[in-house]
Short mmCIF file of C-alpha atoms in Angstrom, two decimals:
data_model
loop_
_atom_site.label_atom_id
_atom_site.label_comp_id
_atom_site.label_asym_id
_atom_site.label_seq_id
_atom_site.Cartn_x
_atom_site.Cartn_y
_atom_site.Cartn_z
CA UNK A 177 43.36 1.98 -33.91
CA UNK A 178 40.16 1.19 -32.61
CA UNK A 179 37.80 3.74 -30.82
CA UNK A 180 37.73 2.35 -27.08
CA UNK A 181 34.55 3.89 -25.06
CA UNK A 182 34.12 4.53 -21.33
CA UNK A 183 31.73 5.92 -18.52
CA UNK A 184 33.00 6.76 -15.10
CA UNK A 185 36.40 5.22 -16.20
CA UNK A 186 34.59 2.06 -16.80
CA UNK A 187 35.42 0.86 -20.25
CA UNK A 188 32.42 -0.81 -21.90
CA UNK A 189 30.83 -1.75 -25.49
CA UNK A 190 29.66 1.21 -28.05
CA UNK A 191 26.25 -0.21 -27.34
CA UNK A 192 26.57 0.20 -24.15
CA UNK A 193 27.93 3.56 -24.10
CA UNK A 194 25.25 5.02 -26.24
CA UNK A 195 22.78 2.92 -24.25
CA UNK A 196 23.90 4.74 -21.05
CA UNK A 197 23.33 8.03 -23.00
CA UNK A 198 19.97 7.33 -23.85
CA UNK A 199 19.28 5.97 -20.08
CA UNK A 200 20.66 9.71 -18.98
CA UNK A 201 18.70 11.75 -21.36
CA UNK A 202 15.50 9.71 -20.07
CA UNK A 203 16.28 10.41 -16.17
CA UNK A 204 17.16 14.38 -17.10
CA UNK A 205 13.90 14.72 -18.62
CA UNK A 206 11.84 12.89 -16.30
CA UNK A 207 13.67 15.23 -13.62
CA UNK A 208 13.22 18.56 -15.59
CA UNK A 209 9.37 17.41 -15.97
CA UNK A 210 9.17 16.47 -12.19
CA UNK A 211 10.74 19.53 -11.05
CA UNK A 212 8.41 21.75 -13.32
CA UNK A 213 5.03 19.47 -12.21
CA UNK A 214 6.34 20.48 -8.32
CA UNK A 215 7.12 24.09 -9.25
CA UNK A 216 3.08 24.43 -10.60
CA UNK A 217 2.21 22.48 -7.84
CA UNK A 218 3.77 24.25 -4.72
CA UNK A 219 1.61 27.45 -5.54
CA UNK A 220 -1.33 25.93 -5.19
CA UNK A 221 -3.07 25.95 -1.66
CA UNK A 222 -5.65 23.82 0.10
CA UNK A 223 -8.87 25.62 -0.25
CA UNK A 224 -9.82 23.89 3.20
CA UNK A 225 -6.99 25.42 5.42
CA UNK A 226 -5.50 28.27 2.98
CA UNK A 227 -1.97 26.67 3.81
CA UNK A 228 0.44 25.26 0.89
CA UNK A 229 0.24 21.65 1.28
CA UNK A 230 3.01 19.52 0.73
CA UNK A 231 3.44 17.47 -2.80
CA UNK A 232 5.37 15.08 -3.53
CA UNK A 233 5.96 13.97 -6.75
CA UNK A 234 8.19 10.55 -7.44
CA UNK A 235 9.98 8.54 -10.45
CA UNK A 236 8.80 5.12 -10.96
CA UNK A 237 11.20 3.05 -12.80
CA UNK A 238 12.33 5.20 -15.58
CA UNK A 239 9.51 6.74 -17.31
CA UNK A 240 6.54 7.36 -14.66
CA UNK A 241 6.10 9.84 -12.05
CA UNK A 242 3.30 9.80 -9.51
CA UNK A 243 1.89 12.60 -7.79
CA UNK A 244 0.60 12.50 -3.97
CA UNK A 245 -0.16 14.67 -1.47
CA UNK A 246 -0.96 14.85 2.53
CA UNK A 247 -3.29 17.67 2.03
CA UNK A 248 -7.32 17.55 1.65
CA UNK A 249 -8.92 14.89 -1.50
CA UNK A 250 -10.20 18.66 -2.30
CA UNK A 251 -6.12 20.02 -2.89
CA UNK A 252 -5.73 16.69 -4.84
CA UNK A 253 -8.61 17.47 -7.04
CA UNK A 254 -7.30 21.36 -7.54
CA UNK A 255 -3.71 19.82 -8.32
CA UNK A 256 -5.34 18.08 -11.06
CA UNK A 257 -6.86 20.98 -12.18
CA UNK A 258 -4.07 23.19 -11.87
CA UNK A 259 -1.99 20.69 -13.87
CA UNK A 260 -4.27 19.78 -16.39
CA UNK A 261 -4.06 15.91 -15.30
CA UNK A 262 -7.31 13.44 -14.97
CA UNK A 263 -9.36 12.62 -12.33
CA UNK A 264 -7.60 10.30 -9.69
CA UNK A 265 -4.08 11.14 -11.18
CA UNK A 266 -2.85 13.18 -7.83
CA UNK A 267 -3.61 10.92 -4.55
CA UNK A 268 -4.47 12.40 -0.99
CA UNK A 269 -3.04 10.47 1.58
CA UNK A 270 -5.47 11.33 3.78
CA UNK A 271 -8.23 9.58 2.65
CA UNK A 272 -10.75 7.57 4.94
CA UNK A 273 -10.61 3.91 4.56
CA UNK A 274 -12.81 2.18 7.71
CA UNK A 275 -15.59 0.96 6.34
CA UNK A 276 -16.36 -2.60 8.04
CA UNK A 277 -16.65 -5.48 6.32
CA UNK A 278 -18.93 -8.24 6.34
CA UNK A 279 -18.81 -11.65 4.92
CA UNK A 280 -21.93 -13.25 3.76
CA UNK A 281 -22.08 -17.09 3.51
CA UNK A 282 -24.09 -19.01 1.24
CA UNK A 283 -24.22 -22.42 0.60
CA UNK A 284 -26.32 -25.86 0.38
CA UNK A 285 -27.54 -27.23 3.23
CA UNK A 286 -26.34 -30.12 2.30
CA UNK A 287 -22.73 -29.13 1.93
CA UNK A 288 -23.23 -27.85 6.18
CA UNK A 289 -20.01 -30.30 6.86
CA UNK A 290 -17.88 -27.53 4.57
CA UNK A 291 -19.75 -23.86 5.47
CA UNK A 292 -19.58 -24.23 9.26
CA UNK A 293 -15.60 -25.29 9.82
CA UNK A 294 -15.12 -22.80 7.41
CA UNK A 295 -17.73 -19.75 8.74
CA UNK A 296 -16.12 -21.28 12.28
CA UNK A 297 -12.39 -20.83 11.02
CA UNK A 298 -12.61 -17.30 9.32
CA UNK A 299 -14.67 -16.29 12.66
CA UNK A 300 -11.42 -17.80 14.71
CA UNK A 301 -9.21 -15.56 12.60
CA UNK A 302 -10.95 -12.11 13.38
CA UNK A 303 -13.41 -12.16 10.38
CA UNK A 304 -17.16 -11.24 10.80
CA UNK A 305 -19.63 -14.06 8.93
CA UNK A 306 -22.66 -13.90 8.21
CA UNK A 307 -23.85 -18.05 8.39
CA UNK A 308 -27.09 -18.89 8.61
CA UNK A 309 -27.46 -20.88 11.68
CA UNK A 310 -26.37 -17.92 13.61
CA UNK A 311 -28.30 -15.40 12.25
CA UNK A 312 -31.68 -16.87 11.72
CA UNK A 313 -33.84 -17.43 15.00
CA UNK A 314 -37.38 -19.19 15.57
CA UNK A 315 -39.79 -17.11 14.16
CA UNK A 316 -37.57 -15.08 11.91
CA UNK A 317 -38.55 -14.41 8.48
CA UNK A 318 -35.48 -16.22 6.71
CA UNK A 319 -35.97 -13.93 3.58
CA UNK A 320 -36.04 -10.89 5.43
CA UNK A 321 -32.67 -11.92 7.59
CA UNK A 322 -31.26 -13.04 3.91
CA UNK A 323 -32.01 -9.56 2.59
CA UNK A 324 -30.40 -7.84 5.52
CA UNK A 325 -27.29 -9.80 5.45
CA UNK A 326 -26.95 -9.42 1.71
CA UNK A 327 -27.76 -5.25 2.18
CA UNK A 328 -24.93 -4.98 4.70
CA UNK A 329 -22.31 -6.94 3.42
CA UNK A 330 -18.78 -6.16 1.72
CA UNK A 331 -17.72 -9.66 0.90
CA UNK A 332 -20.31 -12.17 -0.41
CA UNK A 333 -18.46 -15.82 -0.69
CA UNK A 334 -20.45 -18.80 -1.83
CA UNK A 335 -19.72 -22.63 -1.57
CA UNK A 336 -20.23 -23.67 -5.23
CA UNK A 337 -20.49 -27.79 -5.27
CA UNK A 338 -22.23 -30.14 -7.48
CA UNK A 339 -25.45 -29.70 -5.40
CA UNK A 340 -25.47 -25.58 -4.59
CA UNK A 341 -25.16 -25.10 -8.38
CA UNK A 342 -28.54 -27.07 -8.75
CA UNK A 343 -30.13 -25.51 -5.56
CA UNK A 344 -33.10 -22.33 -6.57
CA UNK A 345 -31.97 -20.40 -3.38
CA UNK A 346 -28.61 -20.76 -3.55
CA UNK A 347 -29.12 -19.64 -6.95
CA UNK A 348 -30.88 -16.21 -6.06
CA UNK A 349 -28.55 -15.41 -3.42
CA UNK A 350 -25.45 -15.88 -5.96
CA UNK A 351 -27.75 -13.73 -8.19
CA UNK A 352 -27.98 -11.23 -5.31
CA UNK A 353 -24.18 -11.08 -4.82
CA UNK A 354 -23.75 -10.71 -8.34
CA UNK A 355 -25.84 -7.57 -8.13
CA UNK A 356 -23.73 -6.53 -5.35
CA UNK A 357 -20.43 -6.94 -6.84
CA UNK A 358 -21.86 -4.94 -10.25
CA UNK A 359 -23.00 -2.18 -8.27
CA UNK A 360 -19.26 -2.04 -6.38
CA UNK A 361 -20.66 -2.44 -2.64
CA UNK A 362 -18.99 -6.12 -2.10
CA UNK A 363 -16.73 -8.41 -3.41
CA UNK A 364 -18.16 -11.69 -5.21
CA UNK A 365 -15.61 -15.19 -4.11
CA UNK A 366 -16.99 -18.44 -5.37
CA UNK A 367 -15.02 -21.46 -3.94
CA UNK A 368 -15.44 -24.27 -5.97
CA UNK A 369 -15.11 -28.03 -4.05
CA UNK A 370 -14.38 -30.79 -6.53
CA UNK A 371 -16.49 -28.55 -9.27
CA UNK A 372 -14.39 -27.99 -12.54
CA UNK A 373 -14.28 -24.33 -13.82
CA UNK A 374 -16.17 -25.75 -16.69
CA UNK A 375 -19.30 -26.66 -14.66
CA UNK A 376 -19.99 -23.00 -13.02
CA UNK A 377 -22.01 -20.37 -15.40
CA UNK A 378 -20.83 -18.26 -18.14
CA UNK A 379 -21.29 -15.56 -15.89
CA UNK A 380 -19.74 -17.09 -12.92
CA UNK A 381 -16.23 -17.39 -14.60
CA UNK A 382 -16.13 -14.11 -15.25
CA UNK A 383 -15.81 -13.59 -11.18
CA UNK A 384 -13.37 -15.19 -8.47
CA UNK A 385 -14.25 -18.40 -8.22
CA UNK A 386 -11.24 -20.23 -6.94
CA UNK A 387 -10.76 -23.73 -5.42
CA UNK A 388 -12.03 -24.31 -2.57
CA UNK A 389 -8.78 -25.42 0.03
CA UNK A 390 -10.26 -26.73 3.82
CA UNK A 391 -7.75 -26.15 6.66
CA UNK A 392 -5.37 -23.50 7.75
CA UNK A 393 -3.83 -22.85 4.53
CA UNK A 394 -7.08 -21.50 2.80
CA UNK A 395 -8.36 -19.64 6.05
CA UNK A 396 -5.46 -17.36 5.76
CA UNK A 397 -5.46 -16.97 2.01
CA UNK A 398 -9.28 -15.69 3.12
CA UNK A 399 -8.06 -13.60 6.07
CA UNK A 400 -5.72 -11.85 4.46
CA UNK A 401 -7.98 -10.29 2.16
CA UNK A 402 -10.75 -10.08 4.35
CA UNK A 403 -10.65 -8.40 7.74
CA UNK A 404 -13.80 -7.24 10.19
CA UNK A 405 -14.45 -6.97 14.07
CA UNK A 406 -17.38 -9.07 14.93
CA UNK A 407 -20.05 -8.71 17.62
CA UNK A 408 -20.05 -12.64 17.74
CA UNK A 409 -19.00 -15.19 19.67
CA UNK A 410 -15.46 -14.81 20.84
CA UNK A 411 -13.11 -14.01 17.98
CA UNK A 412 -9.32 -15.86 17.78
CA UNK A 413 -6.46 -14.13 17.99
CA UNK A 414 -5.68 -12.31 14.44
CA UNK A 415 -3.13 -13.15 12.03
CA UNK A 416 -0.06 -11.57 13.41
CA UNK A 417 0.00 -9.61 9.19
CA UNK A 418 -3.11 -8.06 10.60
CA UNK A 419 -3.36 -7.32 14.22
CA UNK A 420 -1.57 -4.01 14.02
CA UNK A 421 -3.02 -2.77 10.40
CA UNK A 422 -6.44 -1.03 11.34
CA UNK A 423 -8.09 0.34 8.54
CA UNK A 424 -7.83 4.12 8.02
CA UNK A 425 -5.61 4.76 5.10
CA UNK A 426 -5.50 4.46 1.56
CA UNK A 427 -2.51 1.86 1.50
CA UNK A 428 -3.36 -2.32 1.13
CA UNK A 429 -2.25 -4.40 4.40
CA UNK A 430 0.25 -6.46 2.42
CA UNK A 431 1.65 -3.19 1.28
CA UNK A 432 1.55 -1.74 5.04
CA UNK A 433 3.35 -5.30 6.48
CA UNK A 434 5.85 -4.98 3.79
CA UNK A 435 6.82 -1.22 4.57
CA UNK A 436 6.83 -1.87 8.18
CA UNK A 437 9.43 -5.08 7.56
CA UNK A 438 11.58 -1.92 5.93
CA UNK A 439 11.33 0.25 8.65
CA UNK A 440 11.95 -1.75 11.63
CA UNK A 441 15.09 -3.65 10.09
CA UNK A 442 16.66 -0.43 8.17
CA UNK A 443 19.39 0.60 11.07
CA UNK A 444 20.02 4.38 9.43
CA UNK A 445 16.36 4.84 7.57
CA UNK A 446 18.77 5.42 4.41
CA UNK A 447 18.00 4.40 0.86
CA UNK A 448 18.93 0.48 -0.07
CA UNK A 449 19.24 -0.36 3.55
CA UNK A 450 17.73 -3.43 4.11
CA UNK A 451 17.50 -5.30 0.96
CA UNK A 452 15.18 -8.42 0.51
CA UNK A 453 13.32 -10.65 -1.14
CA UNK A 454 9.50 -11.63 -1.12
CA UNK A 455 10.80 -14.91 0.79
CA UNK A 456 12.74 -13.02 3.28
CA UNK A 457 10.05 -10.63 3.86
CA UNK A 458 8.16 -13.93 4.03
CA UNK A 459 9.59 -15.08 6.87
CA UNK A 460 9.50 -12.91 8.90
CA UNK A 461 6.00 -11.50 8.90
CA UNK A 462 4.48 -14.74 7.85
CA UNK A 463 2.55 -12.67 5.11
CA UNK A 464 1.41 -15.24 2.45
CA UNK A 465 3.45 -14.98 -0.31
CA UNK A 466 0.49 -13.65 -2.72
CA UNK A 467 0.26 -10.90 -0.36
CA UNK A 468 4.02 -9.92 -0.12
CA UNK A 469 4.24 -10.44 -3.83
CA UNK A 470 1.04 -7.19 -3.83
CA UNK A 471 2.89 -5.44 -1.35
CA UNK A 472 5.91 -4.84 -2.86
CA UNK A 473 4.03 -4.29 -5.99
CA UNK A 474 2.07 -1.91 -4.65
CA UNK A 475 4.72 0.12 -2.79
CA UNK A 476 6.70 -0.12 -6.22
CA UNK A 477 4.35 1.39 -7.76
CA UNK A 478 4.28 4.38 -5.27
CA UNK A 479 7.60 5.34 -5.87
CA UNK A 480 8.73 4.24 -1.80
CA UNK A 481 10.55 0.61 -3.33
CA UNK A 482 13.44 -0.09 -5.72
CA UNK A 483 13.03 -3.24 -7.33
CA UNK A 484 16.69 -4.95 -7.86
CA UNK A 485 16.75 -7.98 -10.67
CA UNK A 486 19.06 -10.81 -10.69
CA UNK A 487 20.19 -12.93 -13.38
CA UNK A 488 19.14 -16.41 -12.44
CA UNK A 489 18.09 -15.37 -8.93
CA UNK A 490 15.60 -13.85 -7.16
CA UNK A 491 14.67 -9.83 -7.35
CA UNK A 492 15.77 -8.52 -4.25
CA UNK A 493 13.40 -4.58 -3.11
CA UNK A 494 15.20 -2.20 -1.26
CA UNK A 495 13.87 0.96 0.48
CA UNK A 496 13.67 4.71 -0.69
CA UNK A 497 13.86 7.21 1.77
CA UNK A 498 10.52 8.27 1.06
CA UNK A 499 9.31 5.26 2.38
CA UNK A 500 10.75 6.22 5.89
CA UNK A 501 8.78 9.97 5.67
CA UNK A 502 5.86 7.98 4.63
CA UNK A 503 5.56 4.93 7.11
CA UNK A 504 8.00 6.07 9.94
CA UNK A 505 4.93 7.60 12.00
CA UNK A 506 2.68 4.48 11.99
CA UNK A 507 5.71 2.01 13.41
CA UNK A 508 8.35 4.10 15.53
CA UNK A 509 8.22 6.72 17.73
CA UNK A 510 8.08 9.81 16.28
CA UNK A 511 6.10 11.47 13.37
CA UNK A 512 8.44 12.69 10.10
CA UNK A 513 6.34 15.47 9.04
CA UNK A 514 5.93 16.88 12.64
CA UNK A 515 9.71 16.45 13.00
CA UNK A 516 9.85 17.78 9.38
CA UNK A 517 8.35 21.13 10.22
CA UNK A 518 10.65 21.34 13.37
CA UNK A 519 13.66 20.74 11.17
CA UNK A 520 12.63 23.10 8.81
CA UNK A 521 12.44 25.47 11.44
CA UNK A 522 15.59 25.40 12.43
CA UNK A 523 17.23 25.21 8.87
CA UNK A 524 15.65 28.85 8.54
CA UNK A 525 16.95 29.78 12.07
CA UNK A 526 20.44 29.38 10.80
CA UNK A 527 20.08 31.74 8.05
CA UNK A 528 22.39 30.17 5.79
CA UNK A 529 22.41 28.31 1.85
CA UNK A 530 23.51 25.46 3.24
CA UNK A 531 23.60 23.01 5.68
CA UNK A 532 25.73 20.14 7.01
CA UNK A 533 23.11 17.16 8.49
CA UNK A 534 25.29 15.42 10.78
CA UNK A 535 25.61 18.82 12.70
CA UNK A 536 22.06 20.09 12.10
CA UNK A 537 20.72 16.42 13.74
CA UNK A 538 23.46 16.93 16.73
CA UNK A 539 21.66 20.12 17.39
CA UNK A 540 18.21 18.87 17.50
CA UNK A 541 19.26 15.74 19.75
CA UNK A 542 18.23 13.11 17.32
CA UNK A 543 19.59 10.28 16.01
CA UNK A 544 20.38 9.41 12.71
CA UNK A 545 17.50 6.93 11.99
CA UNK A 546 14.94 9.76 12.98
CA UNK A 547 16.36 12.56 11.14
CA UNK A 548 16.83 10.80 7.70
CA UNK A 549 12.93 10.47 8.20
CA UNK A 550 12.39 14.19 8.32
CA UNK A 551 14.83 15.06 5.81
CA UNK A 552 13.36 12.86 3.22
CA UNK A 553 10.50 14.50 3.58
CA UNK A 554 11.98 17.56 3.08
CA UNK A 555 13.40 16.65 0.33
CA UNK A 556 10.49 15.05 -1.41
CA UNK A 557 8.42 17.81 -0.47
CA UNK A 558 11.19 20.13 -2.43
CA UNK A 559 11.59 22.11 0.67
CA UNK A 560 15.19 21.61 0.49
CA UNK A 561 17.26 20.40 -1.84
CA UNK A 562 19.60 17.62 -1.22
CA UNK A 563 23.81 17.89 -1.63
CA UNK A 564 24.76 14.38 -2.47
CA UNK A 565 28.49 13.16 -1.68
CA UNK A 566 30.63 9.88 -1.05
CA UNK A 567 31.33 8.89 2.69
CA UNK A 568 28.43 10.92 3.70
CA UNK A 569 28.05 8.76 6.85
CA UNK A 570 24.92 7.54 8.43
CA UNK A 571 22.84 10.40 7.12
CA UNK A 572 21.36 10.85 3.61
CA UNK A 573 21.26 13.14 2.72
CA UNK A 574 24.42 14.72 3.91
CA UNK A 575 23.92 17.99 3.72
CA UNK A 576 21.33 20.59 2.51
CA UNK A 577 20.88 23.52 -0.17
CA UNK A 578 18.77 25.97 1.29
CA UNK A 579 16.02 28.77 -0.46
CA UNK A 580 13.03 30.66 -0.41
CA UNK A 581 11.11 26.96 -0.85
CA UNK A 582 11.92 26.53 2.79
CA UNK A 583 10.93 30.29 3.54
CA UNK A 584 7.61 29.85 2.15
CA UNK A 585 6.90 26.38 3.33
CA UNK A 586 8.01 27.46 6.80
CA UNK A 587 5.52 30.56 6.52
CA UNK A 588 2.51 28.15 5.81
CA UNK A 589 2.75 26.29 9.28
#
């Protein structure tokens, strides 16, 4: 008689079975190593407020963590310390991102037909240009207004045809940008019009230089990788993708349009609720694909997406409820780690070791969407820890265990 294997009452191959051993040893370990990164972690306290800040500390696919925090980029760096990890390794959520950018165009005169529809259309779209024929008045010095728009900018694009390749100044402006994009103060884009790769420098295909496309199409693939308020003349209306993403945080606007597609469609803020794929997401937002394709990459990466693969289809990326705690407060109308701290609050209040969430968010008045928010964070934070069970209802998680982790992050309000 044969030896027959099974998991969960699911029979399956020996390869399988062992497989799904393997697969469960990996996640326990990961865990135990999370759990004992967050234990060193939650003792140490921002040295700008003297307050234990939360950390939050997440699996990404099945053998990464990443490490982030909302306190100061100065608890990041003493996380780092304190856990012996490199510089950058542990993120602060709270760092500044509003620098404005500035796009400096160069280009042949003779190739004016091409730089002013396109200086014209990135203006129309809520980008600030610098073009020549706007910036450069009688009796300016055209080397000094060069230098100034060069100094200041963040995004240096050139036109590179069969006659700006040839052209000295043309030439010493790319050389400028080049210098710019070495040092790390702007971004170097060469669009190429009916030039093949082969004709630019050595140099120059090291750098983005892609193909230049005229209309709508490439004005967007520009905009959404470029964004500025101008002092101009009148601006367009922006991109709907970009309108309502100000800079100011450390996340990319595809990944910020993505996460907000999750939370205003997910009824419940609960994990796998709503699913989608980059076309869906697509649609709806009328992100360019590129950009929805980084997105979900991005938020992947950060531990707040599942990534669900299909044979023969499409992958399909589903929130976790981190994602709620984390992007809740920028799109609806309340703030998950202000409700978090009221919620934790009132856990303590009831001086128990554990608590039922359905009755817990009838207490506080709040719906289910809203309270998932603060309890993920919560949970991520390792305040609490969650009590997972079937037909838990429309909150995750459904109930609580409760310790001195909530005593002491209650105390450091």
């Amino acid at each position: 008689m044969g030896i027959e294997f099974s998991r969960g009452g699911r029979k399956m191959s020996s390869n399988d079975f062992f497989k799904g051993i393997m697969d469960d040893a990996v996640k326990n370990a990961i865990s135990s190593y999370a759990e004992t990164l967050h234990g060193k972690a939650s003792s140490v306290v921002d040295p700008e407020t003297g307050k234990h800040a939360p950390v939050f500390v997440r699996s990404i696919g099945k053998e990464k963590l990443t490490i982030h925090t909302s306190g100061s980029a100065a608890f990041a760096h003493a996380l780092e310390q304190r856990l012996g990890l490199n510089h950058g390794e542990v993120r602060s959520m709270n760092e500044p991102g509003n620098r404005e950018r500035l796009v400096y165009l160069a280009h042949a005169w003779e190739d004016k037909h091409l730089a002013k529809p396109l200086a014209e259309g990135l203006m129309g779209l809520g980008i600030n240009v610098w073009y020549d024929n706007w910036e450069i008045g009688s009796g300016d010095s055209l080397r000094r207004k060069m230098e100034e728009g060069l100094g200041n900018c963040t995004h240096f694009i050139v036109l590179l045809t069969e006659t700006s390749i040839k052209k000295n100044w043309v030439n010493e402006e790319i050389d400028a940008g080049l210098m710019n994009a070495v040092e790390g103060s702007a971004k170097f884009i060469g669009l190429r019009h009916k030039l093949p790769l082969s004709a630019v420098s050595p140099f120059l295909k090291t750098r983005l230089t892609p193909e230049f496309q005229p209309g709508d199409e490439g004005l967007h693939a520009l905009a959404s990788d470029i964004y500025g308020v101008s002092k101009k003349p009148p601006l367009g209306e922006k991109p709907r993708y970009v309108e309502t993403h100000q800079s100011g945080s450390t996340w990319s606007a595809g990944a910020r349009v993505v996460a907000e597609y999750f939370v205003r469609n997910s009824e419940n803020g609960q994990p796998l609720e709503p699913m989608a794929t980059h076309e869906e997401i697509h649609q709806e937002t009328g992100l360019p694909i590129p950009d929805v394709r980084i997105g979900t990459l991005d938020l992947v990466g950060a531990g707040l997406l599942e990534e669900h693969g299909y044979n023969g289809g499409d992958s399909h990326f589903s929130p976790k409820s981190d994602l709620f705690a984390t992007f809740d407060g920028d799109f609806m109308d309340w703030k998950p780690d202000e409700d978090a701290r009221d919620l934790a609050v009132h856990l303590l209040n009831l001086d128990t070791q554990q608590a039922d969430a359905s009755e817990v968010s009838e207490s506080l008045g709040w719906q289910a969407r809203r309270f998932n928010a603060a309890a993920a964070y919560l949970v991520s934070a390792r305040v609490v820890k969650p009590i997972e069970y079937m037909g838990g209802g429309d909150h995750w998680p459904p109930a609580f265990m409760l310790g001195d982790e909530l005593l002491r992050f209650v105390r450091s309000l």
